[in-house]
Amino acid sequence: ALSLMELRVQNEHLAGHLPTHMKGLDEALCGGIPFGVLTELVGPAGIGKTQFCLKLSLLASLPAIYGGLDGHVMYIDVESKFSSRRLIEIGVKSFPEIFQRKEMAQEMAGRIHVLRPASLSEFTESEPSVIKIVTSLQQIKVSLLQNQVKLLVIDSMAALVTGEFEHGAPRQNTLGWHVSFIKSLAEFSRIPVVVTNQVRSQSRDETCHYFFQVQSWNETIEDRTRHDSHLVAALGINWAHAVTIRLVLEAKSGQRFIKVAKSPISPPLAFPFNITSSGILLLSDDGIELTGPDINAIHCQGHNDIINFGGESLQ
Amino acid sequence: MEVGRLPISASQRSKLIAAGYTTLSSFSSLSPSHLARDLKISDNEAAEIMRVASHGHRLDGSAGGCGTVNGAQTAWDMLHEEEMFPRITTSCEDLDNILGGGINCKEVTEIGGVPGIGKTQLGIQLAINVQIPVDYGGLGGKAIYIDTEGSFMVERALQIAEACIEDMSECGGLLRKDFQACQLKMHPNNILENIFYFRVCSYTEQIALINYLDKFISEHKDVKIVIVDSVTFHFRQDFDDMALRTRLLSGMALKLMKLAKDFSLAVVLLNQVTTKYIDGSFQLTLALGDSWSHSCTNRVILYWNGNERYAYIDKSPSLRSASAPYSVTSKGIRNSASNCKRIKMM
């Protein structure tokens, strides 16, 4: 393990982490988004996942002197949410000294490769089958090696997987294969991989208890009311085990929070944030430490007020 | 009893010593073919040596001679051996208490829980705690960490190692105030050096590695714990043939048990959870199915209870079912905070 650490500290840029320029989050994550592992962003619609991904793509393409990875970015945009105009806007507002010069903006933006599979049938024209996904992901691997890609963003994973099979293979199996492949890709090329995920509502049938945990009747009543406003991450528990770092973005009492829900290197912290013209801005660098399983919960209170850009809720 | 006193030829004696057998008990429980392989002599010669050895042993009058069946051990011998090996502490007193002192060597322990409960944290903590020197009540051994998911983060291991060294110096300072010779010479880098890290990317690699561990551990005899994090990951992806999966898993479990017994080390397997439809509702159970649940000696389930993390002993031949709270802090696994408050008030 010592040699592992030495290898990483010496060879890798910034000891193997991509700084997000959000000081509190970077500190919590020991430097930033780590290389070689899967980081998941999950949250309800409109909360800021794509904004985060855009900011990260920009950061990865910046030259090293500005804290970037000086590399190319592969952005797999399944739901057509990538906006290059917004990307440039973030760039201009966050790093005005770089983006004032037009050719720099062109070069930075030129390093971000956006792939837009409508369904994965765009990658190959053959009949729907597992082979399609295999070839498309393998194509990604090849281009990864060829183009010196330093960041892979998949937005969003749930759409990528659910858009596929109309018949045949059950979803769990194909997801499993995807996960293994993406993880080995990340490890092998030592790049950060960021994946976004959707949410779905929790049905009443789902419990999260073991056979030896006795639930009192009061608890079950309480649980039911909680379930109605509770969201869970899509893709199931298998996926939840497979990601290494899970960042939950949620809305609570009208304020957006980004929480480090699952991470081997960080304490469970929540940071309030806002979306600004320069990307995501943390309102406080000292996170609020959440104890208990609440860190995994995804809240959606006051969400409509936030995303309705009516003017008065923007502070 | 010393090998030197056995009435065997000098060449045989030198072969025994060269192979590392200096006392009778070290090879008295082996089968002759095993001994023959190790010493590179014929089976007959090995059987002869063993016969002489057991004869000598009985003459010695030591309590509880070797079993009459070759390869078997009497329960009395096993009790003595168990007491010889200290258990590996988890750094959390409550957890150690329900585990009877810590993780037992020579046994396979399975630890499972929902994502984010602290399985990897516990794995890293154990990999570091096994290195606590014998003077401080530990085993002074090395660890093998098999990572199937990529969740082992070196920075965190360094953090926990530093905290462990701090704790030990504090402890050393309290207990032996004038014991200069026991100066802690450990540095976090040394601790990291003693963790052998393997990364496997598919189930075939996992099985191949476990087969290879036999050879690896015979070359590094001071390995005292093997941690597999997690044993489930590759077996949950895309396995069409369930019968094959069960066969592979049981084969792997047997090999791990053999490793634990042969080399007297602890094997810790970290497992994931899945939901199962029992009695009309969904419940959480550990993954890999019912046949796997028989393969481990001990089973510990980590779960959330309100706002606290708890560990529950689900299955164990010698421990009773109990729960204990623990917490994950920046220093690693520690007692849960509510307990600490009680101590402070005293």
XYZ file of C-alpha atoms in Angstrom:
661
model
C 0.000 0.000 0.000
C 2.915 2.305 0.566
C 4.116 1.905 -2.954
C 0.610 2.647 -4.128
C 0.601 5.928 -2.314
C 4.027 6.934 -3.454
C 3.122 6.140 -7.008
C 0.072 8.295 -6.829
C 1.672 11.221 -5.115
C 4.636 11.341 -7.418
C 3.124 10.550 -10.742
C -0.276 11.971 -10.626
C -1.221 15.507 -10.918
C -2.315 16.882 -7.561
C -1.938 13.498 -5.892
C -4.758 11.937 -7.782
C -7.613 14.375 -7.288
C -9.381 16.831 -9.526
C -10.084 19.992 -7.536
C -13.587 21.288 -7.946
C -12.733 24.816 -6.827
C -15.338 24.514 -4.115
C -13.133 24.734 -1.102
C -15.329 22.939 1.395
C -16.013 20.056 -0.928
C -12.385 19.730 -1.949
C -11.296 19.550 1.642
C -13.880 16.938 2.418
C -12.761 14.850 -0.517
C -9.049 15.101 0.312
C -8.317 17.301 -2.659
C -11.165 16.831 -5.080
C -12.800 14.207 -7.238
C -10.485 11.222 -7.001
C -8.979 9.495 -9.996
C -9.704 5.945 -10.862
C -13.018 5.605 -9.065
C -16.638 6.185 -9.850
C -18.207 9.321 -8.422
C -21.962 9.594 -8.617
C -24.085 12.715 -8.543
C -27.663 12.032 -7.690
C -30.542 14.402 -7.153
C -33.972 15.458 -8.343
C -34.460 17.125 -11.685
C -33.211 20.655 -12.037
C -31.068 20.647 -8.925
C -27.768 21.273 -10.631
C -26.204 17.969 -11.608
C -25.559 18.986 -15.193
C -24.207 22.334 -14.032
C -21.747 20.535 -11.831
C -20.696 18.332 -14.727
C -20.213 21.328 -16.989
C -18.016 22.987 -14.408
C -15.954 19.852 -13.964
C -15.521 19.454 -17.700
C -14.233 22.961 -17.878
C -11.873 22.446 -14.988
C -10.448 19.328 -16.508
C -9.666 21.051 -19.772
C -7.809 23.945 -18.194
C -4.031 23.965 -18.259
C -2.248 22.795 -15.154
C -1.190 26.256 -14.033
C -4.814 27.149 -13.499
C -5.487 23.989 -11.555
C -6.853 21.891 -14.373
C -5.859 18.564 -15.807
C -4.830 19.919 -19.169
C -6.596 17.153 -20.959
C -9.569 16.219 -23.031
C -12.972 15.448 -21.654
C -15.402 12.901 -22.916
C -18.964 13.893 -22.134
C -21.635 11.331 -22.831
C -24.808 13.339 -22.990
C -27.756 10.991 -23.099
C -30.522 13.468 -22.419
C -29.202 16.287 -24.590
C -28.577 18.607 -21.710
C -25.156 19.822 -22.683
C -25.160 23.503 -23.465
C -21.974 24.861 -24.929
C -23.161 28.391 -24.462
C -23.557 27.820 -20.766
C -20.138 26.210 -20.679
C -18.517 29.279 -22.146
C -20.489 31.481 -19.790
C -19.179 29.549 -16.809
C -15.703 29.792 -18.208
C -15.857 33.508 -18.789
C -17.260 34.225 -15.367
C -14.969 31.932 -13.401
C -11.711 32.441 -15.205
C -11.988 35.786 -16.941
C -8.271 36.085 -17.493
C -8.139 32.956 -19.600
C -11.307 33.326 -21.521
C -10.860 36.911 -22.566
C -8.729 35.661 -25.380
C -10.943 34.043 -27.939
C -8.518 31.406 -29.057
C -8.166 30.104 -25.528
C -11.903 29.684 -25.260
C -11.885 27.848 -28.536
C -9.114 25.550 -27.408
C -10.715 24.763 -24.090
C -14.065 24.086 -25.624
C -12.363 22.089 -28.325
C -11.097 19.679 -25.763
C -14.526 18.614 -24.669
C -15.931 15.844 -26.826
C -19.659 15.436 -26.516
C -21.263 12.183 -27.492
C -24.984 12.174 -27.920
C -26.392 8.728 -28.245
C -30.158 8.987 -28.771
C -30.287 5.488 -27.703
C -27.163 3.486 -28.089
C -28.356 2.426 -31.504
C -26.576 5.443 -32.860
C -23.287 3.834 -32.226
C -23.895 0.819 -34.386
C -26.625 -0.013 -36.798
C -26.928 -3.683 -36.041
C -29.866 -5.309 -34.308
C -30.602 -4.478 -30.658
C -28.516 -6.672 -28.448
C -25.836 -6.583 -25.858
C -23.273 -6.344 -28.602
C -24.304 -2.781 -29.282
C -23.451 -1.589 -25.835
C -20.254 -3.533 -25.820
C -19.006 -1.966 -29.013
C -19.996 1.521 -28.011
C -18.259 1.356 -24.674
C -15.250 -0.199 -26.247
C -15.175 2.591 -28.749
C -15.098 4.942 -25.830
C -12.185 3.061 -24.389
C -10.269 3.344 -27.632
C -10.904 7.041 -27.945
C -9.989 7.467 -24.335
C -6.573 6.126 -25.017
C -6.133 7.936 -28.280
C -7.209 11.385 -27.216
C -5.635 11.674 -23.805
C -8.975 11.984 -22.155
C -8.613 13.043 -18.576
C -12.241 13.048 -17.449
C -15.237 10.968 -18.384
C -18.714 12.272 -17.631
C -21.834 10.211 -18.175
C -25.018 12.259 -17.926
C -27.113 10.372 -17.022
C -26.495 6.729 -16.286
C -30.101 5.830 -15.649
C -31.199 7.107 -19.018
C -28.388 5.267 -20.717
C -29.395 1.958 -19.274
C -33.157 2.224 -19.309
C -33.292 3.497 -22.855
C -31.989 0.207 -24.084
C -33.701 -3.079 -23.812
C -37.229 -3.495 -24.985
C -36.981 -7.222 -24.851
C -34.714 -9.876 -23.504
C -32.055 -9.269 -20.934
C -33.184 -8.057 -17.527
C -31.857 -4.679 -16.593
C -29.895 -5.791 -13.589
C -27.526 -7.898 -15.622
C -26.652 -5.329 -18.208
C -26.168 -2.707 -15.576
C -23.766 -5.038 -13.862
C -21.717 -5.408 -16.973
C -21.672 -1.643 -17.572
C -20.572 -1.011 -14.046
C -17.692 -3.436 -14.150
C -16.549 -2.090 -17.454
C -16.682 1.541 -16.436
C -14.921 0.867 -13.191
C -12.128 -1.058 -14.828
C -11.861 1.700 -17.394
C -11.499 4.261 -14.648
C -8.896 2.233 -12.793
C -6.911 1.300 -15.800
C -6.644 4.814 -17.155
C -6.584 6.503 -13.741
C -9.048 9.195 -14.655
C -11.970 10.531 -12.673
C -15.321 9.257 -13.859
C -18.405 11.232 -12.927
C -21.813 9.714 -13.434
C -25.156 11.348 -12.813
C -28.192 9.473 -11.667
C -31.876 10.140 -11.498
C -34.243 9.705 -8.608
C -37.458 7.873 -8.224
C -40.000 7.880 -5.457
C -39.873 5.251 -2.806
C -42.776 2.863 -2.868
C -44.433 1.818 0.334
C -43.370 -1.755 0.024
C -39.755 -0.965 0.445
C -38.380 -1.378 3.867
C -34.834 -0.994 4.846
C -34.689 -3.330 7.762
C -33.192 -6.689 8.520
C -35.054 -9.625 9.955
C -33.709 -9.025 13.409
C -34.828 -5.426 13.576
C -38.178 -5.180 15.234
C -40.281 -2.282 14.127
C -42.794 -0.863 16.501
C -46.224 0.016 15.172
C -45.671 3.726 15.713
C -42.602 3.609 13.596
C -44.408 2.090 10.687
C -46.996 4.815 10.679
C -44.322 7.455 10.791
C -42.480 5.744 8.007
C -45.436 5.852 5.707
C -45.756 9.572 5.868
C -42.084 9.891 5.306
C -42.185 7.664 2.305
C -44.545 9.901 0.467
C -42.049 12.671 0.200
C -39.025 10.477 -0.020
C -36.957 9.971 -3.084
C -34.334 7.366 -3.643
C -31.628 7.103 -6.207
C -32.518 5.104 -9.286
C -30.694 2.001 -10.476
C -31.039 0.024 -7.304
C -28.923 -1.149 -4.457
C -26.439 -2.971 -6.590
C -25.461 0.303 -8.205
C -25.334 1.995 -4.816
C -22.737 -0.521 -3.718
C -20.738 -0.158 -6.888
C -20.103 3.578 -6.817
C -17.272 4.658 -4.638
C -18.342 8.206 -3.904
C -21.909 9.398 -3.907
C -22.709 13.090 -3.835
C -26.349 13.805 -3.170
C -27.791 17.091 -4.352
C -31.072 17.952 -2.746
C -33.398 20.750 -1.827
C -34.336 21.186 1.786
C -36.439 24.041 3.112
C -35.900 25.987 -0.012
C -32.111 25.725 0.008
C -29.987 23.489 -2.177
C -27.498 21.209 -0.481
C -24.734 19.026 -1.750
C -23.997 16.139 0.566
C -21.157 13.675 0.648
C -23.320 10.644 1.197
C -20.949 7.804 0.596
C -17.224 8.226 0.601
C -14.402 6.191 2.088
C -12.341 9.302 2.671
C -14.777 11.886 3.958
C -17.012 12.548 6.907
C -20.716 12.934 6.133
C -20.962 16.630 5.389
C -23.604 18.756 3.736
C -22.871 22.081 2.094
C -25.483 24.606 1.056
C -24.957 25.925 -2.441
C -26.416 28.113 -5.127
C -26.176 28.085 -8.863
C -24.622 31.254 -10.181
C -23.419 32.434 -13.510
C -20.002 31.060 -12.744
C -21.231 27.617 -11.921
C -21.859 26.313 -8.457
C -21.018 28.384 -5.454
C -20.897 26.968 -1.956
C -22.508 29.241 0.576
C -20.416 27.903 3.375
C -17.124 26.054 3.346
C -17.694 24.390 6.673
C -20.116 21.669 5.994
C -22.828 20.650 8.346
C -22.095 17.232 9.673
C -25.047 14.923 9.415
C -25.219 11.864 11.557
C -27.223 8.861 10.758
C -28.796 7.569 7.612
C -30.204 10.984 6.828
C -27.111 11.652 4.772
C -28.401 9.210 2.213
C -31.880 10.637 2.010
C -32.803 12.830 -0.913
C -35.153 15.625 -0.007
C -37.233 17.648 -2.316
C -38.802 20.317 -0.157
C -39.263 23.737 -1.481
C -37.865 22.540 -4.749
C -40.402 24.304 -6.925
C -39.584 27.628 -5.403
C -35.961 27.238 -6.253
C -36.201 26.159 -9.806
C -38.900 28.611 -10.667
C -36.744 31.498 -11.633
C -39.428 33.898 -10.569
C -36.840 36.294 -9.333
C -37.606 36.596 -5.671
C -36.141 33.270 -4.641
C -32.787 33.962 -6.224
C -30.592 35.458 -3.571
C 9.685 -31.202 21.981
C 12.627 -30.320 19.846
C 13.336 -31.916 16.522
C 16.939 -32.241 17.531
C 16.018 -34.920 20.004
C 14.265 -37.178 17.555
C 15.972 -40.444 16.698
C 16.063 -39.814 12.947
C 18.943 -39.568 10.542
C 20.937 -36.361 10.354
C 19.923 -35.610 6.784
C 16.252 -35.897 7.663
C 16.735 -33.697 10.665
C 18.508 -31.043 8.661
C 15.730 -31.152 6.070
C 13.126 -30.675 8.772
C 14.929 -27.707 10.215
C 15.572 -26.216 6.792
C 11.874 -26.389 6.006
C 11.108 -24.509 9.177
C 9.949 -27.275 11.477
C 11.763 -26.901 14.738
C 9.319 -28.447 17.138
C 7.195 -31.534 16.994
C 3.925 -29.696 17.251
C 4.691 -27.790 14.087
C 4.328 -30.860 11.921
C 2.522 -33.335 14.078
C -0.841 -32.363 12.654
C 0.244 -32.605 9.036
C -0.395 -35.548 6.805
C 2.652 -37.516 5.704
C 2.179 -36.575 2.073
C 2.211 -32.907 2.988
C 5.383 -33.357 4.963
C 6.877 -35.364 2.129
C 6.156 -32.604 -0.330
C 7.646 -29.987 1.926
C 10.818 -31.875 2.643
C 11.093 -33.417 -0.800
C 11.398 -36.934 0.531
C 9.328 -39.992 -0.165
C 5.972 -40.586 1.476
C 7.290 -43.586 3.322
C 10.127 -41.640 4.866
C 7.755 -38.931 5.943
C 5.388 -41.432 7.513
C 8.316 -42.958 9.337
C 9.365 -39.580 10.715
C 5.855 -38.879 11.878
C 5.580 -42.226 13.532
C 8.817 -41.666 15.407
C 7.701 -38.188 16.310
C 4.364 -39.269 17.729
C 6.047 -42.035 19.611
C 8.512 -39.584 21.055
C 5.709 -37.255 21.890
C 3.847 -39.837 23.826
C 6.967 -40.823 25.702
C 7.404 -37.205 26.587
C 4.226 -37.447 28.544
C 2.961 -34.079 27.391
C -0.670 -33.627 28.042
C -2.886 -34.316 25.082
C -0.762 -36.053 22.468
C -1.562 -35.791 18.819
C -4.750 -37.375 17.657
C -4.748 -40.989 16.745
C -6.104 -40.155 13.327
C -3.423 -38.568 11.245
C -4.244 -34.952 10.653
C -6.792 -34.666 13.445
C -6.287 -32.594 16.522
C -7.828 -33.131 19.872
C -10.138 -30.503 21.250
C -7.757 -29.866 24.121
C -4.957 -29.015 21.747
C -7.235 -26.700 19.859
C -8.240 -24.896 23.028
C -4.614 -24.261 23.860
C -3.925 -23.021 20.399
C -6.890 -20.691 20.448
C -5.678 -19.141 23.637
C -2.262 -18.614 22.140
C -3.475 -16.358 19.407
C -4.682 -12.948 20.450
C -7.639 -11.625 18.546
C -7.460 -8.679 16.215
C -9.058 -5.669 17.828
C -11.450 -3.480 15.896
C -10.543 -0.354 17.915
C -14.089 -0.120 19.161
C -14.500 -1.532 22.627
C -18.173 -2.423 22.335
C -17.607 -4.216 19.095
C -14.654 -6.096 20.545
C -16.776 -7.138 23.482
C -19.461 -8.770 21.431
C -16.828 -10.400 19.255
C -15.208 -11.945 22.288
C -12.134 -9.741 22.059
C -11.924 -9.093 18.363
C -11.727 -10.917 15.082
C -10.583 -14.461 15.596
C -7.664 -15.923 13.737
C -8.160 -19.301 12.065
C -11.734 -18.409 11.226
C -13.605 -16.882 8.330
C -15.686 -13.902 9.334
C -18.199 -12.348 6.991
C -19.198 -8.720 7.480
C -22.020 -7.243 5.461
C -24.080 -4.063 5.312
C -25.761 -1.422 3.209
C -23.576 0.927 1.174
C -22.027 3.631 3.274
C -22.237 1.855 6.613
C -18.506 1.456 6.998
C -17.503 -1.944 5.686
C -14.448 -0.670 3.857
C -13.584 1.458 6.878
C -13.692 -1.600 9.091
C -11.591 -3.505 6.586
C -8.913 -0.827 6.543
C -8.989 -0.557 10.338
C -8.428 -4.291 10.684
C -5.609 -4.250 8.150
C -3.895 -1.670 10.321
C -4.748 -3.156 13.698
C -3.236 -6.495 12.810
C 0.094 -4.710 12.727
C -0.062 -3.545 16.335
C 3.102 -4.926 17.939
C 2.881 -7.827 20.337
C 3.957 -5.593 23.217
C 0.797 -3.590 22.822
C -1.430 -6.597 22.712
C -1.581 -7.048 18.966
C -0.320 -9.619 16.533
C 2.469 -7.741 14.874
C 1.534 -9.246 11.559
C 0.957 -8.103 8.016
C -2.225 -7.846 6.033
C -3.415 -8.772 2.583
C -6.123 -6.533 1.184
C -7.927 -7.797 -1.883
C -9.887 -4.990 -3.450
C -12.567 -5.962 -5.942
C -14.442 -2.672 -6.106
C -11.722 -0.091 -6.012
C -12.882 1.387 -2.732
C -9.558 1.224 -0.934
C -8.310 4.785 -0.743
C -4.714 5.166 0.312
C -5.244 8.577 1.854
C -7.752 7.147 4.257
C -5.476 4.267 5.179
C -2.756 6.774 5.976
C -5.151 8.771 8.139
C -6.183 5.709 10.109
C -2.588 4.540 10.454
C -1.551 7.866 11.913
C -4.423 7.789 14.377
C -3.529 4.256 15.404
C 0.070 5.225 16.092
C -1.113 8.188 18.121
C -3.342 5.957 20.183
C -0.544 3.510 20.768
C 1.883 6.193 21.918
C -0.754 7.504 24.294
C -1.340 4.032 25.603
C 2.349 3.365 25.887
C 2.833 6.619 27.705
C 0.161 5.751 30.254
C 1.162 2.185 30.927
C 4.902 2.212 30.786
C 6.092 5.598 31.763
C 9.665 4.622 32.133
C 9.962 1.981 29.486
C 12.333 3.615 27.102
C 13.087 0.480 25.188
C 9.524 0.271 24.020
C 9.761 3.506 22.083
C 7.382 3.385 19.263
C 9.400 3.099 16.139
C 6.455 2.802 13.848
C 5.867 5.291 11.163
C 2.713 5.441 9.076
C 4.735 4.533 6.019
C 5.820 1.311 7.681
C 2.232 0.444 8.304
C 1.329 1.044 4.705
C 4.251 -1.070 3.638
C 2.865 -4.020 5.504
C -0.430 -4.012 3.682
C -0.216 -6.090 0.547
C -2.771 -4.670 -1.823
C -4.253 -6.631 -4.689
C -6.783 -5.302 -7.145
C -8.916 -7.800 -9.018
C -11.138 -6.857 -11.893
C -13.159 -9.967 -12.623
C -14.331 -13.095 -10.916
C -11.784 -15.244 -12.675
C -9.039 -13.003 -11.356
C -10.547 -13.252 -7.915
C -10.531 -17.032 -7.955
C -7.054 -17.169 -9.435
C -5.766 -14.830 -6.768
C -7.229 -16.861 -3.954
C -5.587 -19.929 -5.405
C -2.319 -18.060 -5.553
C -2.583 -16.836 -1.972
C -1.481 -20.209 -0.732
C 1.930 -19.752 -2.286
C 2.125 -16.091 -1.404
C 1.444 -16.660 2.249
C 3.950 -19.467 2.529
C 6.526 -16.982 1.348
C 5.296 -14.254 3.675
C 4.557 -16.181 6.800
C 3.815 -13.125 8.912
C 0.582 -12.326 7.112
C -2.104 -12.649 9.716
C -5.214 -11.364 8.026
C -6.723 -11.544 4.570
C -9.448 -9.045 3.800
C -11.577 -9.357 0.680
C -13.518 -6.177 -0.154
C -15.956 -7.152 -1.347
C -16.360 -10.782 -2.102
C -19.671 -10.167 -3.849
C -18.968 -7.566 -6.415
C -17.842 -9.646 -9.349
C -20.302 -12.397 -8.664
C -23.284 -10.107 -8.931
C -22.564 -8.800 -12.358
C -23.932 -10.602 -15.278
C -23.903 -14.185 -14.034
C -26.239 -16.238 -16.138
C -25.449 -19.627 -14.753
C -26.417 -19.648 -11.107
C -25.306 -23.194 -10.560
C -21.835 -22.285 -11.727
C -21.830 -19.329 -9.435
C -22.730 -21.451 -6.451
C -20.025 -23.959 -7.314
C -17.394 -21.269 -7.718
C -18.407 -19.592 -4.502
C -18.338 -22.742 -2.446
C -14.979 -23.684 -3.915
C -13.641 -20.288 -2.998
C -15.075 -20.512 0.504
C -13.412 -23.857 1.072
C -10.058 -22.546 -0.074
C -10.338 -19.560 2.209
C -11.217 -21.755 5.161
C -8.240 -23.928 4.418
C -6.008 -20.863 4.265
C -7.317 -19.680 7.599
C -6.714 -23.015 9.225
C -3.375 -23.855 7.674
C -1.706 -20.540 8.252
C -3.597 -19.529 11.393
C -4.767 -16.278 9.994
C -8.055 -14.447 10.038
C -10.071 -14.160 6.880
C -12.525 -11.291 6.688
C -14.968 -11.151 3.803
C -16.990 -8.025 3.197
C -20.360 -8.568 1.626
C -23.116 -6.460 0.098
C -26.843 -6.571 0.724
C -29.812 -7.379 -1.387
C -33.538 -7.390 -0.804
C -35.454 -10.595 -0.460
C -39.144 -11.216 -0.331
C -39.836 -13.043 2.918
C -43.146 -13.398 4.739
C -44.951 -10.945 2.625
C -42.496 -8.086 2.728
C -39.104 -7.139 1.470
C -36.244 -7.550 3.848
C -32.578 -6.909 3.600
C -30.253 -9.844 3.587
C -26.651 -10.343 2.710
C -26.002 -11.054 -0.932
C -24.812 -14.214 -2.657
C -27.631 -16.451 -1.592
C -28.438 -19.089 0.933
C -25.723 -21.579 0.135
C -23.045 -18.967 0.639
C -24.437 -18.088 4.032
C -23.343 -21.505 5.222
C -19.792 -21.010 4.100
C -18.625 -18.586 6.722
C -17.894 -19.367 10.305
C -18.971 -16.032 11.695
C -21.341 -13.458 10.333
C -21.626 -9.842 11.373
C -24.230 -7.502 9.931
C -23.729 -3.742 10.079
C -26.866 -1.641 10.068
C -28.376 1.719 10.919
C -30.426 2.004 14.071
C -31.882 5.455 14.293
C -28.883 7.690 13.876
C -26.283 5.212 14.982
C -24.356 2.475 13.330
C -24.711 -0.909 14.925
C -23.116 -4.279 14.420
C -25.069 -7.457 14.981
C -23.584 -10.933 15.360
C -25.794 -12.991 13.152
C -24.120 -16.347 13.193
C -21.274 -17.674 15.216
C -20.455 -21.012 16.798
C -19.042 -19.494 19.924
C -20.517 -16.010 20.338
C -24.031 -15.153 21.233
C -26.219 -12.835 19.201
C -25.698 -9.301 20.312
C -25.597 -5.797 18.933
C -23.098 -3.112 19.640
C -22.908 0.478 18.476
C -19.826 1.855 16.795
C -18.956 4.947 14.877
C -16.737 5.917 12.009
C -14.577 8.909 12.807
C -11.667 10.567 11.156
C -9.477 8.241 13.165
C -11.213 5.122 11.973
C -13.646 2.867 13.755
C -14.193 3.946 17.327
C -16.721 3.646 20.101
C -19.918 5.423 19.386
C -20.139 8.968 20.630
C -22.947 8.446 23.104
C -20.818 6.017 25.065
C -17.940 8.441 25.158
C -20.129 11.053 26.748
C -20.863 8.740 29.611
C -17.178 8.225 30.285
C -16.481 11.907 30.224
C -19.062 12.571 32.901
C -17.324 10.170 35.215
